[in-house]
Short mmCIF file of C-alpha atoms and ligand atoms in Angstrom, two decimals:
data_model
loop_
_atom_site.label_atom_id
_atom_site.label_comp_id
_atom_site.label_asym_id
_atom_site.label_seq_id
_atom_site.Cartn_x
_atom_site.Cartn_y
_atom_site.Cartn_z
CA MET H 1 -28.01 -30.32 82.63
CA THR H 2 -30.10 -29.17 85.59
CA SER H 3 -30.05 -31.06 88.85
CA ILE H 4 -32.69 -30.96 91.53
CA SER H 5 -32.19 -30.17 95.22
CA ASN H 6 -33.33 -31.35 98.58
CA TYR H 7 -35.67 -29.09 100.55
CA ILE H 8 -34.41 -28.63 104.10
CA ASN H 9 -35.39 -25.98 106.63
CA GLY H 10 -37.34 -24.06 104.00
CA GLN H 11 -34.47 -23.92 101.52
CA LEU H 12 -33.45 -25.73 98.37
CA THR H 13 -30.25 -27.46 99.44
CA PRO H 14 -27.74 -29.58 97.51
CA PRO H 15 -26.82 -32.96 99.01
CA THR H 16 -24.05 -32.70 101.63
CA ARG H 17 -21.60 -34.94 99.81
CA GLY H 18 -22.41 -33.55 96.37
CA ASN H 19 -23.38 -36.91 94.91
CA TYR H 20 -26.15 -37.33 92.36
CA ILE H 21 -28.02 -40.11 90.57
CA ASP H 22 -28.92 -39.81 86.87
CA LEU H 23 -32.57 -39.25 86.14
CA VAL H 24 -33.79 -41.03 83.01
CA ASN H 25 -36.69 -40.06 80.78
CA PRO H 26 -38.35 -43.46 80.19
CA SER H 27 -40.03 -42.36 76.97
CA THR H 28 -36.65 -41.87 75.29
CA GLY H 29 -34.14 -43.69 77.50
CA ASP H 30 -32.09 -40.45 77.81
CA VAL H 31 -30.63 -39.03 81.01
CA TYR H 32 -32.30 -35.63 81.44
CA SER H 33 -31.52 -34.48 84.98
CA GLN H 34 -29.89 -35.50 88.22
CA VAL H 35 -31.37 -36.24 91.62
CA PRO H 36 -29.45 -35.91 94.91
CA ASP H 37 -27.91 -39.15 96.15
CA SER H 38 -28.46 -38.06 99.76
CA ASP H 39 -27.39 -39.99 102.82
CA ILE H 40 -27.57 -39.97 106.61
CA SER H 41 -25.97 -36.52 106.87
CA ASP H 42 -28.83 -35.00 104.85
CA VAL H 43 -31.42 -36.96 106.86
CA GLU H 44 -29.80 -35.63 110.02
CA LYS H 45 -30.05 -32.01 108.83
CA ALA H 46 -33.69 -32.55 107.94
CA VAL H 47 -34.48 -34.11 111.30
CA ASN H 48 -32.83 -31.18 113.10
CA ALA H 49 -34.86 -28.69 111.05
CA ALA H 50 -38.09 -30.60 111.64
CA GLU H 51 -37.42 -30.92 115.34
CA ALA H 52 -36.75 -27.19 115.64
CA ALA H 53 -39.96 -26.36 113.78
CA PHE H 54 -42.22 -28.71 115.71
CA ALA H 55 -43.00 -26.63 118.82
CA GLU H 56 -44.24 -23.70 116.77
CA TRP H 57 -46.04 -25.69 114.07
CA SER H 58 -47.88 -27.94 116.52
CA ALA H 59 -49.03 -24.82 118.38
CA THR H 60 -50.10 -23.05 115.16
CA SER H 61 -53.88 -22.75 114.98
CA ILE H 62 -55.78 -25.25 112.88
CA GLU H 63 -57.13 -22.36 110.80
CA GLU H 64 -53.63 -21.20 109.95
CA ARG H 65 -52.39 -24.68 109.08
CA SER H 66 -55.47 -25.10 106.94
CA ARG H 67 -54.89 -21.75 105.23
CA VAL H 68 -51.30 -22.59 104.20
CA MET H 69 -52.32 -26.00 102.97
CA THR H 70 -55.15 -24.51 100.90
CA LYS H 71 -52.67 -22.09 99.37
CA ILE H 72 -50.45 -25.04 98.42
CA ALA H 73 -53.49 -26.75 96.86
CA ASP H 74 -54.24 -23.58 94.84
CA LEU H 75 -50.64 -23.37 93.62
CA ILE H 76 -50.68 -27.01 92.53
CA GLU H 77 -53.75 -26.20 90.44
CA ALA H 78 -52.14 -23.07 89.04
CA ASN H 79 -49.10 -25.17 88.01
CA LEU H 80 -51.14 -28.01 86.49
CA GLU H 81 -49.49 -27.97 83.05
CA ARG H 82 -45.96 -27.74 84.40
CA LEU H 83 -46.45 -30.43 87.02
CA ALA H 84 -48.20 -32.79 84.59
CA LYS H 85 -45.34 -32.46 82.09
CA ALA H 86 -42.77 -33.08 84.81
CA GLU H 87 -44.66 -36.12 86.07
CA SER H 88 -44.91 -37.56 82.59
CA LEU H 89 -41.25 -36.88 81.80
CA ASP H 90 -40.16 -38.74 84.93
CA ASN H 91 -42.68 -41.55 84.90
CA GLY H 92 -43.56 -42.16 81.24
CA LYS H 93 -47.30 -41.79 81.82
CA PRO H 94 -49.35 -39.93 79.19
CA ILE H 95 -49.42 -36.18 79.92
CA TRP H 96 -53.22 -36.22 79.53
CA LEU H 97 -53.42 -38.78 82.35
CA ALA H 98 -51.21 -36.73 84.68
CA LYS H 99 -53.36 -33.69 83.88
CA GLN H 100 -56.63 -35.52 84.50
CA VAL H 101 -55.66 -37.65 87.48
CA ASP H 102 -52.29 -37.22 89.19
CA ILE H 103 -52.02 -33.47 89.58
CA PRO H 104 -55.68 -32.69 90.37
CA ARG H 105 -55.58 -35.44 92.98
CA ALA H 106 -52.41 -34.01 94.55
CA SER H 107 -54.21 -30.70 94.91
CA SER H 108 -57.31 -32.46 96.32
CA ASN H 109 -55.15 -34.24 98.89
CA MET H 110 -53.90 -30.92 100.26
CA ARG H 111 -57.33 -29.31 100.13
CA PHE H 112 -59.09 -32.33 101.64
CA PHE H 113 -56.84 -32.55 104.71
CA ALA H 114 -56.81 -28.75 105.08
CA GLN H 115 -60.57 -29.13 105.64
CA ALA H 116 -60.57 -32.50 107.43
CA ILE H 117 -58.39 -31.19 110.24
CA THR H 118 -61.01 -28.52 110.99
CA GLN H 119 -63.57 -31.32 111.51
CA PHE H 120 -61.37 -33.75 113.44
CA ALA H 121 -62.79 -34.28 116.94
CA THR H 122 -62.09 -36.47 119.94
CA ASN H 123 -64.24 -38.39 122.41
CA ALA H 124 -65.31 -37.81 125.98
CA HIS H 125 -66.32 -40.71 128.28
CA GLU H 126 -68.45 -39.76 131.23
CA MET H 127 -68.50 -41.72 134.53
CA THR H 128 -70.72 -41.05 137.55
CA ASN H 129 -67.91 -39.31 139.40
CA ALA H 130 -65.46 -38.40 136.65
CA ILE H 131 -65.01 -37.38 133.06
CA ASN H 132 -62.47 -38.73 130.61
CA TYR H 133 -61.54 -36.82 127.54
CA THR H 134 -59.14 -37.87 124.82
CA LEU H 135 -56.49 -35.61 123.40
CA ARG H 136 -55.13 -36.30 119.94
CA GLN H 137 -51.62 -34.90 119.80
CA PRO H 138 -49.20 -34.79 116.87
CA LEU H 139 -46.36 -37.30 117.07
CA GLY H 140 -43.49 -34.89 116.41
CA VAL H 141 -41.13 -35.62 113.52
CA VAL H 142 -42.56 -38.23 111.15
CA GLY H 143 -41.31 -39.86 107.95
CA THR H 144 -43.11 -40.57 104.69
CA ILE H 145 -41.73 -42.84 101.96
CA SER H 146 -43.49 -43.09 98.62
CA PRO H 147 -43.19 -44.96 95.27
CA TRP H 148 -42.87 -43.99 91.61
CA ASN H 149 -46.19 -45.03 90.10
CA LEU H 150 -48.32 -42.05 91.18
CA PRO H 151 -45.51 -39.77 92.32
CA LEU H 152 -47.06 -36.48 93.47
CA TYR H 153 -50.44 -38.07 94.16
CA LEU H 154 -49.07 -40.51 96.76
CA PHE H 155 -46.41 -38.11 98.05
CA THR H 156 -49.06 -35.52 99.03
CA TRP H 157 -51.49 -38.21 100.26
CA LYS H 158 -49.11 -38.77 103.18
CA ILE H 159 -47.70 -35.29 103.72
CA ALA H 160 -51.12 -33.60 103.86
CA PRO H 161 -52.57 -35.44 106.91
CA ALA H 162 -49.18 -35.39 108.65
CA ILE H 163 -48.74 -31.61 108.54
CA ALA H 164 -52.47 -30.93 109.01
CA ALA H 165 -52.25 -32.79 112.33
CA GLY H 166 -49.33 -30.59 113.44
CA ASN H 167 -46.37 -32.89 112.73
CA CYS H 168 -43.15 -31.92 110.98
CA VAL H 169 -42.24 -34.21 108.12
CA ILE H 170 -39.23 -35.79 106.46
CA ALA H 171 -40.53 -36.94 103.08
CA LYS H 172 -38.72 -39.23 100.69
CA PRO H 173 -40.10 -39.48 97.15
CA SER H 174 -39.01 -42.28 94.85
CA GLU H 175 -35.55 -41.67 93.42
CA VAL H 176 -36.96 -42.85 90.07
CA THR H 177 -39.57 -40.04 89.88
CA PRO H 178 -38.48 -37.12 92.11
CA MET H 179 -39.20 -34.17 89.80
CA SER H 180 -42.75 -33.32 90.88
CA ALA H 181 -41.72 -33.52 94.55
CA PHE H 182 -38.95 -31.02 93.77
CA LEU H 183 -41.44 -28.68 92.10
CA PHE H 184 -43.68 -29.20 95.13
CA SER H 185 -40.90 -27.90 97.39
CA GLU H 186 -40.81 -24.70 95.32
CA ILE H 187 -44.58 -24.43 95.75
CA CYS H 188 -44.28 -24.83 99.53
CA ILE H 189 -41.76 -21.98 99.62
CA GLU H 190 -44.07 -19.79 97.54
CA ALA H 191 -47.06 -20.66 99.74
CA GLY H 192 -45.17 -19.60 102.86
CA LEU H 193 -45.11 -22.97 104.61
CA PRO H 194 -42.94 -22.26 107.68
CA LYS H 195 -39.39 -23.57 107.40
CA GLY H 196 -38.73 -27.07 108.72
CA VAL H 197 -42.39 -28.16 108.66
CA LEU H 198 -41.73 -30.20 105.53
CA ASN H 199 -38.30 -31.44 104.50
CA ILE H 200 -37.83 -33.40 101.28
CA ILE H 201 -34.82 -35.67 101.01
CA HIS H 202 -34.13 -37.25 97.65
CA GLY H 203 -32.13 -40.38 97.10
CA ASP H 204 -31.75 -44.10 97.24
CA GLY H 205 -34.03 -46.29 99.36
CA LEU H 206 -31.20 -47.85 101.32
CA LYS H 207 -29.32 -44.60 101.97
CA VAL H 208 -32.30 -42.38 102.79
CA GLY H 209 -35.41 -44.52 103.41
CA ALA H 210 -33.64 -47.07 105.58
CA GLU H 211 -31.86 -44.31 107.56
CA MET H 212 -35.20 -42.60 108.17
CA THR H 213 -36.71 -45.87 109.37
CA LYS H 214 -33.82 -46.37 111.81
CA HIS H 215 -33.69 -42.78 113.04
CA PRO H 216 -34.66 -42.57 116.74
CA LYS H 217 -36.15 -39.08 116.39
CA ILE H 218 -38.53 -40.07 113.58
CA LYS H 219 -41.59 -41.30 115.45
CA ALA H 220 -43.55 -42.89 112.63
CA ILE H 221 -43.09 -44.09 109.07
CA SER H 222 -45.89 -43.96 106.54
CA PHE H 223 -44.78 -46.11 103.62
CA THR H 224 -46.23 -46.96 100.22
CA GLY H 225 -44.30 -49.34 98.00
CA SER H 226 -43.48 -52.98 97.54
CA THR H 227 -44.24 -55.74 100.03
CA ARG H 228 -40.55 -56.60 100.15
CA VAL H 229 -39.49 -53.13 101.33
CA GLY H 230 -42.55 -52.89 103.61
CA ALA H 231 -41.35 -56.04 105.36
CA GLU H 232 -37.86 -54.51 105.78
CA ILE H 233 -39.36 -51.39 107.34
CA ALA H 234 -41.55 -53.46 109.70
CA LYS H 235 -38.47 -55.44 110.80
CA VAL H 236 -36.50 -52.30 111.66
CA ALA H 237 -39.43 -50.41 113.22
CA ALA H 238 -40.80 -53.20 115.44
CA PRO H 239 -38.01 -53.47 118.06
CA VAL H 240 -38.06 -49.68 118.63
CA PHE H 241 -41.90 -49.60 118.64
CA LYS H 242 -42.08 -47.08 115.84
CA LYS H 243 -45.56 -46.51 114.49
CA VAL H 244 -45.86 -47.76 110.89
CA SER H 245 -48.47 -47.58 108.18
CA LEU H 246 -47.65 -49.89 105.27
CA GLU H 247 -49.40 -49.72 101.89
CA MET H 248 -47.91 -52.47 99.79
CA GLY H 249 -48.33 -54.65 96.72
CA GLY H 250 -51.46 -56.14 95.21
CA LYS H 251 -52.63 -58.88 92.87
CA ASN H 252 -56.20 -57.77 92.64
CA PRO H 253 -59.03 -59.92 91.28
CA ASN H 254 -61.59 -58.56 88.82
CA VAL H 255 -64.57 -60.94 89.08
CA ILE H 256 -67.11 -60.70 86.27
CA PHE H 257 -70.50 -62.42 86.57
CA ALA H 258 -72.67 -63.09 83.51
CA ASP H 259 -75.46 -60.83 84.82
CA CYS H 260 -73.29 -57.71 84.83
CA GLU H 261 -73.99 -54.59 82.81
CA TYR H 262 -71.72 -55.79 80.05
CA GLU H 263 -70.76 -52.64 78.17
CA LYS H 264 -70.05 -50.66 81.33
CA MET H 265 -67.98 -53.57 82.66
CA MET H 266 -65.97 -53.75 79.41
CA LYS H 267 -65.15 -50.04 79.42
CA VAL H 268 -64.06 -50.02 83.04
CA THR H 269 -62.14 -53.30 82.70
CA MET H 270 -60.03 -51.74 79.94
CA ARG H 271 -59.01 -49.08 82.45
CA SER H 272 -58.68 -51.32 85.50
CA SER H 273 -56.35 -53.57 83.49
CA PHE H 274 -54.11 -51.07 81.71
CA ALA H 275 -54.42 -47.55 83.17
CA ASN H 276 -51.03 -45.99 83.88
CA GLN H 277 -49.47 -48.93 81.97
CA GLY H 278 -50.96 -51.26 84.58
CA GLN H 279 -48.76 -49.64 87.22
CA ILE H 280 -51.45 -48.87 89.77
CA CYS H 281 -51.49 -50.97 92.91
CA LEU H 282 -55.30 -51.24 92.47
CA CYS H 283 -55.29 -52.56 88.88
CA GLY H 284 -57.23 -55.81 88.45
CA SER H 285 -54.54 -58.14 87.15
CA ARG H 286 -56.41 -61.45 87.60
CA ILE H 287 -59.65 -61.41 85.63
CA TYR H 288 -62.14 -64.18 86.43
CA VAL H 289 -65.16 -64.42 84.12
CA GLU H 290 -68.28 -66.57 84.52
CA ALA H 291 -68.01 -69.44 82.04
CA SER H 292 -71.25 -68.64 80.16
CA ILE H 293 -69.85 -65.30 78.90
CA TYR H 294 -66.17 -66.23 78.92
CA GLU H 295 -65.74 -66.68 75.15
CA LYS H 296 -67.62 -63.48 74.33
CA PHE H 297 -65.62 -61.55 76.93
CA LYS H 298 -62.36 -62.97 75.63
CA THR H 299 -63.11 -61.99 72.01
CA ASP H 300 -64.19 -58.46 72.95
CA PHE H 301 -61.41 -57.88 75.46
CA VAL H 302 -58.71 -59.02 73.05
CA GLU H 303 -60.15 -56.95 70.22
CA ARG H 304 -60.31 -53.77 72.33
CA THR H 305 -56.86 -54.36 73.79
CA LYS H 306 -55.38 -54.78 70.30
CA ALA H 307 -56.88 -51.40 69.41
CA MET H 308 -55.14 -49.63 72.29
CA LYS H 309 -52.40 -47.24 71.22
CA VAL H 310 -49.01 -47.32 72.91
CA GLY H 311 -46.71 -44.39 72.27
CA HIS H 312 -44.98 -41.24 73.38
CA PRO H 313 -46.64 -39.70 76.47
CA SER H 314 -46.98 -36.28 74.83
CA ASP H 315 -49.31 -37.72 72.17
CA ASP H 316 -52.86 -37.13 73.41
CA SER H 317 -54.17 -40.07 71.40
CA VAL H 318 -52.13 -42.75 73.22
CA ASN H 319 -53.75 -45.03 75.77
CA LEU H 320 -50.46 -46.23 77.24
CA GLY H 321 -47.16 -44.40 77.54
CA ALA H 322 -43.78 -45.76 78.62
CA ILE H 323 -42.94 -48.10 81.50
CA VAL H 324 -41.27 -46.19 84.34
CA SER H 325 -37.68 -47.47 84.07
CA LYS H 326 -35.41 -49.92 82.30
CA PRO H 327 -35.17 -52.34 85.25
CA HIS H 328 -38.95 -52.39 85.62
CA TYR H 329 -39.43 -52.81 81.85
CA GLU H 330 -37.06 -55.75 81.92
CA LYS H 331 -38.85 -57.21 84.93
CA ILE H 332 -42.23 -57.06 83.18
CA LEU H 333 -40.82 -58.68 80.04
CA SER H 334 -39.29 -61.44 82.17
CA CYS H 335 -42.69 -61.99 83.84
CA ILE H 336 -44.20 -62.47 80.38
CA GLU H 337 -41.50 -65.04 79.58
CA LEU H 338 -42.25 -66.81 82.86
CA ALA H 339 -45.97 -66.89 82.00
CA LYS H 340 -45.10 -68.55 78.68
CA ALA H 341 -42.84 -71.06 80.41
CA GLU H 342 -45.65 -71.84 82.84
CA GLY H 343 -47.87 -72.76 79.87
CA GLY H 344 -49.73 -69.46 79.45
CA LYS H 345 -51.08 -68.55 76.02
CA ILE H 346 -50.51 -64.95 74.98
CA LEU H 347 -53.78 -63.77 73.42
CA THR H 348 -52.41 -60.33 72.54
CA GLY H 349 -49.32 -58.27 73.34
CA GLY H 350 -46.56 -60.10 75.12
CA GLU H 351 -43.79 -57.99 73.65
CA ALA H 352 -41.89 -54.74 73.72
CA ILE H 353 -42.90 -51.95 71.36
CA PHE H 354 -40.58 -49.49 69.63
CA PRO H 355 -42.49 -46.35 68.61
CA LYS H 356 -40.88 -44.52 65.70
CA GLY H 357 -38.42 -41.93 66.94
CA TYR H 358 -38.50 -43.31 70.50
CA GLU H 359 -36.93 -46.71 69.93
CA ASN H 360 -34.80 -46.45 73.09
CA GLY H 361 -37.82 -45.83 75.34
CA TYR H 362 -39.44 -48.55 77.43
CA TYR H 363 -42.75 -49.51 75.87
CA ILE H 364 -44.70 -52.75 76.29
CA ALA H 365 -47.88 -53.80 74.49
CA PRO H 366 -50.92 -54.43 76.73
CA THR H 367 -50.89 -58.16 77.28
CA ILE H 368 -53.59 -60.74 77.97
CA ILE H 369 -52.64 -64.26 79.04
CA GLU H 370 -54.91 -67.29 79.24
CA GLY H 371 -54.66 -70.87 80.39
CA LEU H 372 -52.79 -70.56 83.67
CA PRO H 373 -53.77 -72.17 86.97
CA ALA H 374 -54.48 -69.93 89.99
CA ASN H 375 -51.47 -71.23 91.90
CA CYS H 376 -48.75 -70.52 89.30
CA ARG H 377 -46.25 -67.71 89.89
CA THR H 378 -47.82 -65.52 87.19
CA ASN H 379 -51.10 -65.55 89.11
CA GLN H 380 -49.48 -65.26 92.52
CA GLU H 381 -46.77 -62.62 92.13
CA GLU H 382 -47.25 -58.93 91.46
CA ILE H 383 -46.15 -57.94 87.95
CA PHE H 384 -47.15 -54.26 88.12
CA GLY H 385 -47.33 -53.71 84.39
CA PRO H 386 -49.77 -53.89 81.46
CA VAL H 387 -50.23 -57.65 81.88
CA VAL H 388 -53.40 -59.48 82.95
CA THR H 389 -54.52 -63.09 83.05
CA ILE H 390 -58.03 -64.27 82.26
CA ALA H 391 -59.75 -67.49 83.38
CA PRO H 392 -63.31 -68.82 83.57
CA PHE H 393 -65.22 -69.82 86.71
CA ARG H 394 -68.48 -71.71 87.13
CA THR H 395 -69.95 -70.88 90.55
CA GLU H 396 -69.93 -68.04 93.02
CA GLU H 397 -68.03 -70.23 95.49
CA GLU H 398 -65.34 -70.92 92.91
CA ALA H 399 -65.10 -67.19 92.06
CA LEU H 400 -64.64 -66.35 95.72
CA GLN H 401 -62.03 -69.02 96.23
CA LEU H 402 -60.09 -67.79 93.17
CA ALA H 403 -60.36 -64.16 94.30
CA ASN H 404 -58.89 -65.08 97.69
CA SER H 405 -56.17 -67.37 96.37
CA THR H 406 -53.12 -65.09 96.75
CA GLN H 407 -51.11 -63.70 99.66
CA TYR H 408 -52.32 -60.20 98.71
CA GLY H 409 -55.52 -58.42 99.71
CA LEU H 410 -55.51 -54.81 98.55
CA SER H 411 -58.59 -54.34 96.38
CA ALA H 412 -61.13 -56.36 94.38
CA THR H 413 -63.71 -55.53 91.75
CA VAL H 414 -66.95 -57.47 91.31
CA TRP H 415 -69.35 -57.09 88.39
CA THR H 416 -72.92 -58.29 88.98
CA GLU H 417 -76.46 -56.91 89.02
CA ASN H 418 -77.45 -59.41 91.73
CA LEU H 419 -77.56 -57.46 94.97
CA GLY H 420 -77.39 -60.50 97.25
CA ARG H 421 -74.35 -61.84 95.44
CA ALA H 422 -72.67 -58.43 95.41
CA ASN H 423 -73.04 -58.23 99.18
CA ARG H 424 -71.89 -61.80 99.78
CA MET H 425 -68.81 -61.29 97.64
CA ALA H 426 -68.04 -57.93 99.26
CA LYS H 427 -68.29 -59.46 102.70
CA ASN H 428 -66.17 -62.54 101.98
CA ILE H 429 -63.41 -61.23 99.75
CA HIS H 430 -60.14 -60.77 101.63
CA ALA H 431 -59.35 -57.18 100.65
CA GLY H 432 -59.31 -53.73 102.19
CA ILE H 433 -61.30 -52.22 99.32
CA VAL H 434 -64.07 -53.82 97.24
CA TRP H 435 -65.57 -52.07 94.23
CA ILE H 436 -68.93 -53.30 92.96
CA ASN H 437 -69.69 -52.35 89.36
CA THR H 438 -66.98 -49.72 89.33
CA TRP H 439 -63.24 -49.31 89.81
CA LEU H 440 -61.02 -46.69 91.43
CA LEU H 441 -63.97 -44.55 92.41
CA ARG H 442 -62.45 -42.72 95.37
CA ASP H 443 -63.95 -40.76 98.23
CA LEU H 444 -61.07 -39.37 100.26
CA ARG H 445 -63.02 -39.81 103.51
CA THR H 446 -63.02 -43.62 103.23
CA PRO H 447 -60.44 -45.97 104.77
CA PHE H 448 -57.80 -46.95 102.23
CA GLY H 449 -55.46 -49.91 102.59
CA GLY H 450 -55.03 -53.63 102.32
CA VAL H 451 -55.01 -56.87 104.29
CA LYS H 452 -52.59 -59.84 104.27
CA SER H 453 -49.35 -58.94 102.45
CA SER H 454 -50.91 -55.79 101.00
CA GLY H 455 -50.96 -53.66 104.08
CA VAL H 456 -50.95 -52.75 107.71
CA GLY H 457 -53.13 -49.82 108.81
CA ARG H 458 -55.37 -47.53 106.82
CA GLU H 459 -54.95 -44.18 105.14
CA GLY H 460 -57.68 -41.75 104.13
CA GLY H 461 -59.94 -39.38 106.02
CA PHE H 462 -59.79 -39.48 109.80
CA GLU H 463 -57.88 -42.80 109.67
CA ALA H 464 -54.85 -40.87 108.43
CA LEU H 465 -55.30 -38.15 111.04
CA ARG H 466 -55.51 -40.85 113.71
CA PHE H 467 -52.28 -42.41 112.43
CA PHE H 468 -50.45 -39.11 112.62
CA THR H 469 -51.67 -38.35 116.17
CA GLU H 470 -51.31 -40.11 119.50
CA PRO H 471 -54.41 -40.45 121.68
CA LYS H 472 -53.98 -39.47 125.31
CA ASN H 473 -56.74 -40.03 127.85
CA VAL H 474 -57.22 -37.46 130.61
CA CYS H 475 -59.39 -38.55 133.55
CA ILE H 476 -60.76 -35.87 135.93
CA ARG H 477 -62.41 -36.96 139.15
CA PHE H 478 -64.96 -34.63 140.66
P1 NAD A 1 -40.30 -49.88 96.41
O1 NAD A 1 -40.76 -50.62 97.60
O2 NAD A 1 -39.15 -50.39 95.65
O3 NAD A 1 -39.93 -48.38 96.81
C1 NAD A 1 -40.84 -47.53 97.49
C2 NAD A 1 -40.05 -46.47 98.23
O4 NAD A 1 -39.29 -47.08 99.26
C3 NAD A 1 -39.06 -45.71 97.37
O5 NAD A 1 -39.06 -44.35 97.74
C4 NAD A 1 -37.73 -46.38 97.72
O6 NAD A 1 -36.62 -45.56 97.50
C5 NAD A 1 -37.93 -46.68 99.18
N1 NAD A 1 -37.08 -47.76 99.71
C6 NAD A 1 -36.46 -48.75 99.04
N2 NAD A 1 -35.79 -49.56 99.89
C7 NAD A 1 -36.01 -49.07 101.14
C8 NAD A 1 -35.60 -49.49 102.45
N3 NAD A 1 -34.86 -50.54 102.64
N4 NAD A 1 -36.04 -48.76 103.50
C9 NAD A 1 -36.83 -47.69 103.34
N5 NAD A 1 -37.24 -47.25 102.12
C10 NAD A 1 -36.83 -47.93 101.03
O7 NAD A 1 -41.61 -49.72 95.50
P2 NAD A 1 -41.69 -49.06 94.05
O8 NAD A 1 -41.05 -49.99 93.08
O9 NAD A 1 -41.26 -47.65 94.12
O10 NAD A 1 -43.28 -49.04 93.83
C11 NAD A 1 -44.01 -50.11 93.33
C12 NAD A 1 -44.68 -50.87 94.45
O11 NAD A 1 -45.51 -49.98 95.21
C13 NAD A 1 -45.61 -51.96 93.98
O12 NAD A 1 -45.40 -53.11 94.75
C14 NAD A 1 -47.00 -51.39 94.23
O13 NAD A 1 -48.02 -52.34 94.43
C15 NAD A 1 -46.77 -50.61 95.46
N6 NAD A 1 -47.81 -49.60 95.65
C16 NAD A 1 -48.74 -49.80 96.63
C17 NAD A 1 -49.75 -48.87 96.81
C18 NAD A 1 -50.79 -49.04 97.89
O14 NAD A 1 -51.51 -48.10 98.15
N7 NAD A 1 -50.89 -50.19 98.53
C19 NAD A 1 -49.81 -47.74 95.98
C20 NAD A 1 -48.84 -47.58 94.99
C21 NAD A 1 -47.84 -48.51 94.84
#
């Protein structure tokens, strides 16, 4: 069985203590590889390499940084098939989805920030007898910690702005889905990224992520993952004044008014509910529908959901593949049991599925639940699986109040053809991202992130470049 390696100082490197964690293919339940179970000694080596590389990398011209990053983007594209298969094998997502979304987006992340850095500018503030100008300087060694749901997509979303801005990076992918990050390290070597600029340390959250957060030489942590771990990171980072960007959980509302363009709404709602097995932080898991079309919506939504195919990720005809891991599969099933105990009625799904030949994989039927109040645990806690609740509302005020009724505030979707209402809802919903008559339509220049328990700070475009740089004002008197 092959095992994967860390990437330190430009080289593929086994973990110092030689320990590994089994890597499971969620579509079959079989162990198929091993990922380093790294610890503080590996983090230390990576920090030393990054520190040594910083002076040269931060002084490298923007054009040269941009050129290497563009080469990495090209190589991701050239390796599309291989990366998509690896992503699917690790994560359980359909290969077609990884090919259409995850891998192209990883390449776009590198290409986008390779260009954005060439356009990043600073301000000057003129006084009658002086001029102030602002420098934006890289922080030094920075850390990125990412989750398993969109592995290479979110991994590169952090690394790209960090290295574009001249930082050297210690990156920790999820230990559940490390394979595409490993292949990415091979791509960085091939592209000629100077040694030490990026260091990838695989392993457990507590042994690697927590050590990175504590490390005095790591100046900032950019984290995407659960609210629970985000809170841990904030607790450790605050007393040492470490810069943090936290992208965390969501419980996003999908608010459907009767005047919406119905067919378009239905098609997109199928995706916003169940894409990537519902394991996208932006999925709309609480669906609120205006009472006058509630019954029609319910009938159509249930019928279309029943027609969705769940099966092995290599089958191009499946809508949903496998859930990422056994613990997460068990968690989702226990959330469905909780929903039943809370009085929810399962309209479709609600159970595990055992595709022929893959009975030991982790598959769950797309599930719709009705009849639950807004304040129950099912409607308050993130499930992060193919499970949604539906409920009717009568007025715009009620829809808004329901949309805002959780501790989360990542994204929201609103369906209406009424421009005034669309604007009122957009303005008053507590979320960092509001989509009107669409979902997950992304422009990489826009600020990305959440409010309340969903996030601190913003990623995307110049926001990310600002996070990975420190402003310094220089005042010259004349
Ligand atoms: P997680 O919080 O369990 O893990 C995320 C990463 O943090 C992993 O690499 C993990 O190893 C590491 N980690 C774990 N404990 C740590 C610690 N104490 N210190 C430092 N690092 C630690 O999240 P997950 O289960 O991998 O991902 C699912 C979660 O991610 C969901 O809550 C989802 O909403 C969220 N998510 C948010 C966004 C967003 O943009 N807001 C995007 C994708 C996923």
